[in-house]
Coordinates of C-alpha atoms in Angstrom, one line a residue:
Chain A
X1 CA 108.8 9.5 -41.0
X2 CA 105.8 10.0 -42.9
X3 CA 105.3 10.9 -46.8
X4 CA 106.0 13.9 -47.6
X5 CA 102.9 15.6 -49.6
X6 CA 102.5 19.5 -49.5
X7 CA 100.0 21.9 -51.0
X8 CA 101.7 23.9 -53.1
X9 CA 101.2 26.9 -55.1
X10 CA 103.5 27.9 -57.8
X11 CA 104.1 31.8 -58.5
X12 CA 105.4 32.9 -61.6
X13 CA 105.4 30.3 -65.3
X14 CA 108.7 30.7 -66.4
X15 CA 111.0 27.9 -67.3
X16 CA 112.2 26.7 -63.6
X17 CA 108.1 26.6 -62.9
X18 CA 107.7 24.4 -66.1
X19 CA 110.3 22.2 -65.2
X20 CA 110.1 22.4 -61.6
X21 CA 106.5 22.2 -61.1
X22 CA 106.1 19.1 -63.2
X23 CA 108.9 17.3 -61.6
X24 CA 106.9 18.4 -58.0
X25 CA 103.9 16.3 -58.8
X26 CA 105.5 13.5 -59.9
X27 CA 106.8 13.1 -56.6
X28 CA 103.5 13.1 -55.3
X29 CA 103.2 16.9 -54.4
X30 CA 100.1 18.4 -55.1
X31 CA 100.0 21.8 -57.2
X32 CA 97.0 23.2 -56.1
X33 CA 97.0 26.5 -58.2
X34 CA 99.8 28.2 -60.5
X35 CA 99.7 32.3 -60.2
X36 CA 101.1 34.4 -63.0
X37 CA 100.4 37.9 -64.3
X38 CA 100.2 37.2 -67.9
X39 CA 97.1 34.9 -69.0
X40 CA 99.1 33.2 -71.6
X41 CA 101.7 31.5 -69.2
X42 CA 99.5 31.0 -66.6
X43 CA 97.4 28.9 -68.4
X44 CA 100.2 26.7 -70.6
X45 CA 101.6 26.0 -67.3
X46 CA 98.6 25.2 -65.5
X47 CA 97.3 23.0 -68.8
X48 CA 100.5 21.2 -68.5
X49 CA 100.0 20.3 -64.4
X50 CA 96.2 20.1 -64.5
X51 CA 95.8 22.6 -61.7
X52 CA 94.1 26.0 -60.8
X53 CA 95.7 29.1 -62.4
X54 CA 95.1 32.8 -61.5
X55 CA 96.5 36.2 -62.8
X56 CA 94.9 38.2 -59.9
X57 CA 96.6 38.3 -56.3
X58 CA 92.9 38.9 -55.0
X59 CA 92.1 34.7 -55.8
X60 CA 95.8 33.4 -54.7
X61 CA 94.7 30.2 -52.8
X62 CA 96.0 31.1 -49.0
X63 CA 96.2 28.0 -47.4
X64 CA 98.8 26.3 -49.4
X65 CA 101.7 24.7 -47.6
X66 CA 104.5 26.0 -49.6
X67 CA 104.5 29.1 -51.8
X68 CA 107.5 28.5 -54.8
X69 CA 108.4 32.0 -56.6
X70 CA 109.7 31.2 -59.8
X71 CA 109.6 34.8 -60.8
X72 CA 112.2 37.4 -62.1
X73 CA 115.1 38.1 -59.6
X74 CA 113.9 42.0 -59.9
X75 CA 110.6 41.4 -58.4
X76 CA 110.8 38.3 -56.0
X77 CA 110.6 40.8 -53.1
X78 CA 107.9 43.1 -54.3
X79 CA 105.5 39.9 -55.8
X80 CA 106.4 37.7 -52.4
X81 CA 105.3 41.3 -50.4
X82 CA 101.9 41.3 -52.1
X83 CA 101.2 38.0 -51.9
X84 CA 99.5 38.8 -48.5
X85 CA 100.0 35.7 -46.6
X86 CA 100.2 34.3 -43.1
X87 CA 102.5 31.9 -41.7
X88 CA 103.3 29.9 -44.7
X89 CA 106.3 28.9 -45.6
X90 CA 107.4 31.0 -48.9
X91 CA 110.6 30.3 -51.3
X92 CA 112.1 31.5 -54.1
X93 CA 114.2 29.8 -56.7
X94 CA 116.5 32.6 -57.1
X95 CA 120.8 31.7 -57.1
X96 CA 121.4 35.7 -56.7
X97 CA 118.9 36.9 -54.6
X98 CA 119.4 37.0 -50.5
X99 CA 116.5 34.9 -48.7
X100 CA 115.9 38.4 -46.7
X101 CA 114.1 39.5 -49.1
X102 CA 111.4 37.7 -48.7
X103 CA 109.5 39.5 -45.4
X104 CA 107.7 36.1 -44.1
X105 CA 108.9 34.9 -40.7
X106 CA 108.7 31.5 -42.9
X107 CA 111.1 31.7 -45.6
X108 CA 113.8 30.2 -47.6
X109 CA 115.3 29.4 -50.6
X110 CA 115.2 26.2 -53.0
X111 CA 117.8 27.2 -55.7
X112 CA 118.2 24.6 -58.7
X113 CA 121.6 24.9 -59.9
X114 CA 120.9 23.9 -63.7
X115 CA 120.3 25.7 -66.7
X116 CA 116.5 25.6 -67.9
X117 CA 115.1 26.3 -71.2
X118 CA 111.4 24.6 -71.9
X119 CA 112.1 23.0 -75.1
X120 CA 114.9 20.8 -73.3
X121 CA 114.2 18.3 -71.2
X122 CA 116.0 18.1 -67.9
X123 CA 116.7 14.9 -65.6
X124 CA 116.3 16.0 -62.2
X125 CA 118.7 13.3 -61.0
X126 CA 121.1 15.7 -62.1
X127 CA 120.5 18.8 -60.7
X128 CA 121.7 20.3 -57.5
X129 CA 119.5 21.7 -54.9
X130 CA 120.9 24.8 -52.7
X131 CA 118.6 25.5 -49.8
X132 CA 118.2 27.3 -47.1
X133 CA 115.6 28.5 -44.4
X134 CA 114.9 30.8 -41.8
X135 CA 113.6 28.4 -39.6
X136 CA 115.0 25.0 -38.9
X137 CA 111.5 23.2 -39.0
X138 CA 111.1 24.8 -42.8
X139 CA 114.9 23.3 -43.5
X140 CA 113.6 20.1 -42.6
X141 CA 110.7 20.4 -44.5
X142 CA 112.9 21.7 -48.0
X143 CA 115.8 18.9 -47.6
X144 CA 112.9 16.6 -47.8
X145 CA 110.9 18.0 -50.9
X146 CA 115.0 18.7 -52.8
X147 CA 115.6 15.1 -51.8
X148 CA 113.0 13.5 -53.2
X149 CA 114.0 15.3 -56.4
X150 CA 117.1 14.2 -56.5
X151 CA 120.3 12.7 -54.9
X152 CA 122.5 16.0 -54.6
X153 CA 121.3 18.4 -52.2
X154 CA 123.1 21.5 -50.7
X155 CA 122.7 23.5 -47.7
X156 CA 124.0 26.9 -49.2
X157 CA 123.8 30.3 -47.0
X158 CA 122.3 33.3 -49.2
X159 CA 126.4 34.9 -49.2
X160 CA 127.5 31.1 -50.5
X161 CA 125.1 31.1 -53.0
X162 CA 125.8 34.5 -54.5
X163 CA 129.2 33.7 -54.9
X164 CA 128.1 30.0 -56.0
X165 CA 125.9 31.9 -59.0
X166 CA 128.9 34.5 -60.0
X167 CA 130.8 30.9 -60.6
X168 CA 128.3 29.4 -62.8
X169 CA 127.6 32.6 -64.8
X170 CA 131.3 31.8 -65.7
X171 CA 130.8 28.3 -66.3
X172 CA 127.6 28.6 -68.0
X173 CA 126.8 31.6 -69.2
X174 CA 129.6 32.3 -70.4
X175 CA 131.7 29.3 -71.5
X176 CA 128.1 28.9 -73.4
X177 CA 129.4 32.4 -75.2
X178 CA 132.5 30.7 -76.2
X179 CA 130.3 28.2 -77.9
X180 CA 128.3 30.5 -79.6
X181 CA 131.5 33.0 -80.8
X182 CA 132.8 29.1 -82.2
X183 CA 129.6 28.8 -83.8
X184 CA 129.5 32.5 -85.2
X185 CA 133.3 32.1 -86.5
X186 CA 132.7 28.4 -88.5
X187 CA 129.6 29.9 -90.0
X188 CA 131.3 32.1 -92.0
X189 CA 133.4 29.6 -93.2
X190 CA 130.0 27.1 -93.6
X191 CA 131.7 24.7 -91.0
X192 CA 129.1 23.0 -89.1
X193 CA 129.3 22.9 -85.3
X194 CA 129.3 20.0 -85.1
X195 CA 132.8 19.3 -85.8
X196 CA 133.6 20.8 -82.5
X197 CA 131.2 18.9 -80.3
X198 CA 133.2 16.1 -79.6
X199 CA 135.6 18.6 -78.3
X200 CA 133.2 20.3 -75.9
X201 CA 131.8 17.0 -74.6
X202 CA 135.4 16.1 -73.9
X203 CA 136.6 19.5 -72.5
X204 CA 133.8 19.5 -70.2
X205 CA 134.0 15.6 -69.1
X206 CA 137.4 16.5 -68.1
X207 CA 137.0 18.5 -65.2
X208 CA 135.3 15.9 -63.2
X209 CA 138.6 14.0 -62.8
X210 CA 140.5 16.8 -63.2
X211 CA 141.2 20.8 -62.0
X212 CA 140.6 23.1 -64.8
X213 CA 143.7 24.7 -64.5
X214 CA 145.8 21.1 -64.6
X215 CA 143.8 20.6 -68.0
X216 CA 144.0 23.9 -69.7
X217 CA 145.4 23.2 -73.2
X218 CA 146.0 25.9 -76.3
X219 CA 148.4 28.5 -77.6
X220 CA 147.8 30.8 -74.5
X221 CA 149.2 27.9 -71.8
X222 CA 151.9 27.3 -74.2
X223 CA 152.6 30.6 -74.5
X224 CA 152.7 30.2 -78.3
X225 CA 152.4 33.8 -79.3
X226 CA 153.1 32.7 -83.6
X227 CA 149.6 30.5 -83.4
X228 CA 147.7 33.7 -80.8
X229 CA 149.5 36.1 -83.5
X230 CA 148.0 34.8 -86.4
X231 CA 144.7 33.8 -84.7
X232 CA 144.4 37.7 -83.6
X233 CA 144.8 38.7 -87.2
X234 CA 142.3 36.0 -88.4
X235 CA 140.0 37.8 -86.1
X236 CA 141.0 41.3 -87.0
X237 CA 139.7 43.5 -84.3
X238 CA 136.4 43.4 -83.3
X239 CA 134.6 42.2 -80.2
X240 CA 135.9 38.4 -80.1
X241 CA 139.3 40.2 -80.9
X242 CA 139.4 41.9 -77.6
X243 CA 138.0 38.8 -75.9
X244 CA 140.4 36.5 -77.5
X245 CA 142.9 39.1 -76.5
X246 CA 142.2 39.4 -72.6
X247 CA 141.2 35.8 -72.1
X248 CA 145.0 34.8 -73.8
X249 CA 146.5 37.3 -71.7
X250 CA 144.8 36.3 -68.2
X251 CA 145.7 32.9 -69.4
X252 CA 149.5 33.3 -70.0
X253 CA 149.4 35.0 -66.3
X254 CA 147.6 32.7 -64.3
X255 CA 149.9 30.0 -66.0
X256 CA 153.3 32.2 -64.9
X257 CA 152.0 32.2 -61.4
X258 CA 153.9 29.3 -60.3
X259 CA 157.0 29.4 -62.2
Chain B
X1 CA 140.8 -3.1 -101.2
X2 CA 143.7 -4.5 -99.5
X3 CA 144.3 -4.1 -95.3
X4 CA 146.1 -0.6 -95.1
X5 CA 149.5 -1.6 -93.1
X6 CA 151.8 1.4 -93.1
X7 CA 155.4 1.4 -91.3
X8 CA 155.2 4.5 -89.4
X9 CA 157.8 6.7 -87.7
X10 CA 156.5 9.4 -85.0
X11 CA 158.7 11.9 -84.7
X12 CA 157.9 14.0 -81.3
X13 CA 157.1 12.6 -78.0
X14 CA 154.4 14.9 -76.5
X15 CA 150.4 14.2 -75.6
X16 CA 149.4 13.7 -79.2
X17 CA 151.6 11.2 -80.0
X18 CA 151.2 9.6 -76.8
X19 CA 147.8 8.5 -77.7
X20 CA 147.7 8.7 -81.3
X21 CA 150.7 6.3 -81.9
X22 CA 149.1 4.1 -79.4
X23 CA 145.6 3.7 -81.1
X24 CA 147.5 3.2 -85.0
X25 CA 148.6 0.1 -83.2
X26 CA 146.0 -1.0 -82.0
X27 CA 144.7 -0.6 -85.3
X28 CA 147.5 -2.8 -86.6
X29 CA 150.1 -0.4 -88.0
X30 CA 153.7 -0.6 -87.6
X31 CA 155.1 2.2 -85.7
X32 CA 158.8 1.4 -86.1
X33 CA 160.3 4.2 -84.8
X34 CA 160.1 6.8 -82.0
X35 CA 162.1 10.2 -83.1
X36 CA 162.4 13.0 -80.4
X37 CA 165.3 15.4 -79.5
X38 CA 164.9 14.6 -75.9
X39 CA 165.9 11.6 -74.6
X40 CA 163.4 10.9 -71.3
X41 CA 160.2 11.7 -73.5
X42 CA 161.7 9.4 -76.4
X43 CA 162.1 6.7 -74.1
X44 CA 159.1 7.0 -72.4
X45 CA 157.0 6.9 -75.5
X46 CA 159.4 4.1 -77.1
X47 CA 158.4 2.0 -73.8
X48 CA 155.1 2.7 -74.2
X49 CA 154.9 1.3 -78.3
X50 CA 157.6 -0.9 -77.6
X51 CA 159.5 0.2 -80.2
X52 CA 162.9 1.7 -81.7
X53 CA 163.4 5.4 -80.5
X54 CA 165.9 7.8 -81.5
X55 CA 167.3 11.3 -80.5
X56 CA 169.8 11.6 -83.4
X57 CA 168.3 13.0 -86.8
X58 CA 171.2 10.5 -88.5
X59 CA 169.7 7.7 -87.4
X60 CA 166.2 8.1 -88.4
X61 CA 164.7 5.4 -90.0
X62 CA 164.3 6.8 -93.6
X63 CA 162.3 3.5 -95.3
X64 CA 158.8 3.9 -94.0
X65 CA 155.4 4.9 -95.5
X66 CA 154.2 7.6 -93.2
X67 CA 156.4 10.2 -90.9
X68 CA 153.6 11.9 -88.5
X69 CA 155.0 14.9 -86.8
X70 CA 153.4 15.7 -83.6
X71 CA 155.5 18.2 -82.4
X72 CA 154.8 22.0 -81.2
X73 CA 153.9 24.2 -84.0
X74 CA 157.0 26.4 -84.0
X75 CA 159.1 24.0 -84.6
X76 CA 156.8 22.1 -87.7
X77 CA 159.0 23.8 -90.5
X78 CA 162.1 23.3 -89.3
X79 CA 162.0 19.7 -88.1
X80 CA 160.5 18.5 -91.3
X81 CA 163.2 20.1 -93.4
X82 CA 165.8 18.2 -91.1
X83 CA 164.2 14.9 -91.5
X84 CA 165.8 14.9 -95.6
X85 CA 163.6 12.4 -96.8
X86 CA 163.0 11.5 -100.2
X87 CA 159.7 10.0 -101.7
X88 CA 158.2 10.0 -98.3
X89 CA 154.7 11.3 -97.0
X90 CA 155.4 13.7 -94.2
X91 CA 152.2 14.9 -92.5
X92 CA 151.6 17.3 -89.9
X93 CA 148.9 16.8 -87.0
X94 CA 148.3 20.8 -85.9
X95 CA 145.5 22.7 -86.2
X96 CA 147.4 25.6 -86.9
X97 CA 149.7 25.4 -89.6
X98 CA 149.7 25.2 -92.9
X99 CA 150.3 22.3 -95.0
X100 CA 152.4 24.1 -97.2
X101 CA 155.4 24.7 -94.2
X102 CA 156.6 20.9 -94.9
X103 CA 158.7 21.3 -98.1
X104 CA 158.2 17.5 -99.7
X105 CA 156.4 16.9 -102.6
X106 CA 153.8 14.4 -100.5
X107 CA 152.9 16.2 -97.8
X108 CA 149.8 16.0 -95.4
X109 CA 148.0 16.6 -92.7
X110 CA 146.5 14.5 -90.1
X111 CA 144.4 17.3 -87.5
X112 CA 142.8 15.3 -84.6
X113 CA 140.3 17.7 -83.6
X114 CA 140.3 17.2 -79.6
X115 CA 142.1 18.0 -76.4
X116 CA 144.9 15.4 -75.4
X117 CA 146.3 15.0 -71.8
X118 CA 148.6 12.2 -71.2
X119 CA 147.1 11.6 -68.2
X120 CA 143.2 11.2 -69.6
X121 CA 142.4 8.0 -71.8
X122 CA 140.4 8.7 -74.8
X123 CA 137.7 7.4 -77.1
X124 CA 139.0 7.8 -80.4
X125 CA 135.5 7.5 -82.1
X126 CA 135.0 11.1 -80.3
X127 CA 137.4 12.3 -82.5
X128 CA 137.1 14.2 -86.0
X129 CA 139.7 13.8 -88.1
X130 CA 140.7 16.7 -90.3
X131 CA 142.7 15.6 -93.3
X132 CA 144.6 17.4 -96.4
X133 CA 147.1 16.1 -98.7
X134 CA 148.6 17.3 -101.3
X135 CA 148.3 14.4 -103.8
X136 CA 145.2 12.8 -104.0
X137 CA 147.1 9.0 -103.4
X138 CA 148.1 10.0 -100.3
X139 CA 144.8 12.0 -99.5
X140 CA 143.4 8.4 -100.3
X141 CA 146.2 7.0 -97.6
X142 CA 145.2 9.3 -95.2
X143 CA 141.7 9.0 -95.2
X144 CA 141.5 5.2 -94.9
X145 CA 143.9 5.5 -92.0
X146 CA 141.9 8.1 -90.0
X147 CA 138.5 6.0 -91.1
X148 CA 140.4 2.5 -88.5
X149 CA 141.1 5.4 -85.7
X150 CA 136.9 6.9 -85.8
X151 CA 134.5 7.3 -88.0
X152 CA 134.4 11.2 -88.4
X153 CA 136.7 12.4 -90.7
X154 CA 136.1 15.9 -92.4
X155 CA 138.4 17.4 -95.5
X156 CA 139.2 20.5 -94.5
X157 CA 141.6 22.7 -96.1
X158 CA 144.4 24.7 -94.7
X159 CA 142.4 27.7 -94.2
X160 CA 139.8 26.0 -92.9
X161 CA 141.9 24.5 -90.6
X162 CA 143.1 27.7 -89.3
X163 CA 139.7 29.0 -88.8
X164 CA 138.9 25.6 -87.1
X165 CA 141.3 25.9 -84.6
X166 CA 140.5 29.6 -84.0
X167 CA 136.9 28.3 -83.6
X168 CA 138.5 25.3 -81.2
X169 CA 139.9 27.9 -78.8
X170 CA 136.8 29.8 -78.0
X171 CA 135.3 26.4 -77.8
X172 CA 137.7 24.2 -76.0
X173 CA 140.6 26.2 -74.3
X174 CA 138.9 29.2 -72.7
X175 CA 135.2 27.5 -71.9
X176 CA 138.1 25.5 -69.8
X177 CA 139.3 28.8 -68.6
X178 CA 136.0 29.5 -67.5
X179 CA 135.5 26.7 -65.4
X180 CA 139.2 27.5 -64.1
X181 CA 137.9 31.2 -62.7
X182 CA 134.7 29.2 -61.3
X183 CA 136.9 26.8 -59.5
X184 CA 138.7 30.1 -58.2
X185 CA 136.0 32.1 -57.4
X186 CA 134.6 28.7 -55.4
X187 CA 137.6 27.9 -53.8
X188 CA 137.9 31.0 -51.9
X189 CA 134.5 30.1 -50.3
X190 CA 135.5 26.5 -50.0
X191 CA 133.0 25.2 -52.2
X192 CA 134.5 21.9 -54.5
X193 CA 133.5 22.7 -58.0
X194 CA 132.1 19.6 -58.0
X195 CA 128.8 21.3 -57.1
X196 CA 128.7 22.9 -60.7
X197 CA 129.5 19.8 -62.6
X198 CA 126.0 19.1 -63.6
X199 CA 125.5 22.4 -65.0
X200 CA 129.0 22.5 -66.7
X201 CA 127.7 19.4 -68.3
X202 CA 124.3 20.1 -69.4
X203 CA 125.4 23.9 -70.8
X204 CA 127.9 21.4 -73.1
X205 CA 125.1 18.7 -74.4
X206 CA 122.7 21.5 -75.1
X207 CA 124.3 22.7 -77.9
X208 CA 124.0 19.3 -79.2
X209 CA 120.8 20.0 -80.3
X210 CA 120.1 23.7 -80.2
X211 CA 122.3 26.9 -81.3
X212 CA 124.2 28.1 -78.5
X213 CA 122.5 31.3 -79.4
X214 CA 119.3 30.2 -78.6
X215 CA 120.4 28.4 -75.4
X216 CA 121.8 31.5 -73.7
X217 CA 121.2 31.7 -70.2
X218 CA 122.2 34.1 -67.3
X219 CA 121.8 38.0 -66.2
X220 CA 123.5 39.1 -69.3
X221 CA 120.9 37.8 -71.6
X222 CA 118.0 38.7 -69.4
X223 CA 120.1 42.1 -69.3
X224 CA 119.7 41.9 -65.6
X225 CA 121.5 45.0 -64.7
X226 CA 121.5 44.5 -60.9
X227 CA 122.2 40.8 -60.7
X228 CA 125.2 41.9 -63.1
X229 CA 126.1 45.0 -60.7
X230 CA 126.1 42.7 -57.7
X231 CA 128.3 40.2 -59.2
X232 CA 130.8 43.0 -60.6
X233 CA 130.6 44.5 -57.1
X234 CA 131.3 41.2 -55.7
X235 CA 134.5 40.0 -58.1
X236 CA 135.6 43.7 -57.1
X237 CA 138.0 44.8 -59.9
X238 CA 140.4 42.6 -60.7
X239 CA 141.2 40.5 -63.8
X240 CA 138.0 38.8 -63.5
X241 CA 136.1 41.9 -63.2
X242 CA 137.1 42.7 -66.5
X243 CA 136.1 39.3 -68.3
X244 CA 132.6 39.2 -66.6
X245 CA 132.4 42.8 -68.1
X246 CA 133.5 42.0 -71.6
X247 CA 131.8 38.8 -72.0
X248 CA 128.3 40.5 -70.5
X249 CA 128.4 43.8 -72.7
X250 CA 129.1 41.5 -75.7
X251 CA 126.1 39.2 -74.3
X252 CA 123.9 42.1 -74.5
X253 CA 124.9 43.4 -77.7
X254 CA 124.8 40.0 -79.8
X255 CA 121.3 39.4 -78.3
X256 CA 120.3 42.9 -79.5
X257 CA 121.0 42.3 -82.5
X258 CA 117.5 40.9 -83.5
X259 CA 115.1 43.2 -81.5

């Protein structure tokens, strides 16, 4: 087979187009022009790939190969409408947006499932790619370009990968939260974080030998109301109250299940 | 300073002292005695040591240095009072109760600050070790012991403690819950979790380096309202309806803080 090496053109200058982009021409793809609204992003980003930028839809290169939308869930449809093009193959990024949104007989998704911010750097090796494609040829074409940017690539239908995002909301997002009510309840007691990362790093090892629910430790598995008692009143009401309370509670149920 | 060699009885037979009493010998302390009111769990954990075990409080060994109780909180008080020793340190090794419950006049604690399951081997350098004593000696004692077990070791106060393991739950037990609703919500769509272990993992080193606060990812922070209505259309009611609703209003809230 021969090398794979696309035009491509990057829409949006977020932080999956920072990372993402980057990562694209050091396999070799060529980022021909990065198109954003706001000046200031469009030209970090294209100052970081050497390439083209443009904030006006009029001067969007047309003959690209591939057309990445790395913008905002809320207007992948409208931007990918006005980008005006014609038989090119156009994706978006999105893990919560259906690939019919996108009104190009050429279309699909390349989903990174990984958390991006800018100032952290990401090994791609380690990210999953979810794609998907209207046409089989375009399929092809994104299993190629996900492969060569790393090992684990998944082909995910747009239903799959909604459900696939409400999942890592839960696991990121949100078990995230958990770190940063920790961090918000040892402050007050000037109690570094860091005390608790070797715990994180641990809890989160574990699950890739084991199910979550087989390692679920605490007072709420062990149904030790004295300890959730006294940790309730420590927290006296409040918002982490009522999350401490619900999460204990849904706990202690799920673990009655099977008894 | 001389070699620190205590004889050491462990009196409870569950996950702590399963791998704690373990790595004290390896570490070249005498653990010469095994105490546990059930007989299979005292065995298994004598086996294991290859050492004296006991189920009758008559016949606990009453001449050594160190008594480490490792078993559940509820019972803390009670079993120490029944040990009648005299002129002994007795330490504790919970995160959530108070030195004070063990009625001897050298009493301690010894908090490791991670998640043990018997079935998952550990790195004892990833764990901090939270000591208290109430005589500075045995403060001393404790402290050189947890220094051969890892090289974090914090003095931390009973109340401190408390607000630790508060801290520890949000951190450790119900991140884990998390990933136990993302392995249910996958399941059902028969996708392993194995396809969010990357992500799991990176959300968990982030905070290594950056606040969680500043970290946050997701539709709640973004205040994605209809990324955040699909997925509370899709998870339709139901227990973890109500988490993804709590955790996202409070999401929204903590990051409006600052505007």
């Amino acid at each position: 087979m021969s090398k794979l090496q696309l035009n491509i053109v990057i829409v949006g200058a977020g932080n999956v187009a920072w990372h993402l982009a980057k990562e694209l021409q050091k396999k070799e793809q060529n980022i021909i022009q990065v198109y954003n609204r706001s000046v200031e992003s469009a030209i970090s980003l294209s100052r970081r790939l050497k390439c083209d930028f443009t904030t006006r839809i009029e001067d969007l290169y047309r003959d690209a190969d591939l057309y990445i939308l790395t913008v905002k869930d809320s207007v992948i449809e409208e931007v990918s409408a006005s980008l005006n093009l014609k038989n090119k193959l156009v994706v978006h990024t999105s893990g919560a947006i259906e690939q019919d949104v996108i009104k190009y007989d050429r279309r699909g998704v390349l989903y990174p499932l990984q958390t991006f911010s800018k100032e952290k750097k990401l090994n791609f090796k380690n990210i999953p790619f979810c794609i998907e494609a209207s046409r089989s040829e375009d399929y092809n074409i994104l299993m190629r370009l996900a492969n060569l940017l790393g090992p684990m690539v998944y082909n995910i239908n747009s239903h799959q990968r909604k459900v696939l995002h409400v999942a890592a909301v839960f696991a990121c997002n949100f078990s995230n939260y958990m770190y940063m009510i920790s961090d918000e309840i040892l402050s007050k007691e000037s109690i570094p974080l860091d005390i608790l990362h070797p715990l994180i790093k641990e809890t989160a090892s574990k699950i890739a030998k084991h199910q979550p629910k087989a390692v679920q430790t605490g007072p709420a598995v062990r149904k030790d109301k004295s300890t959730i008692d006294a940790h309730l009143n420590y927290l006296n009401e409040g918002d982490n109250y009522d999350i401490y309370k619900i999460l204990t509670k849904n706990i202690i149920a799920k673990n009655n299940d099977e008894l």
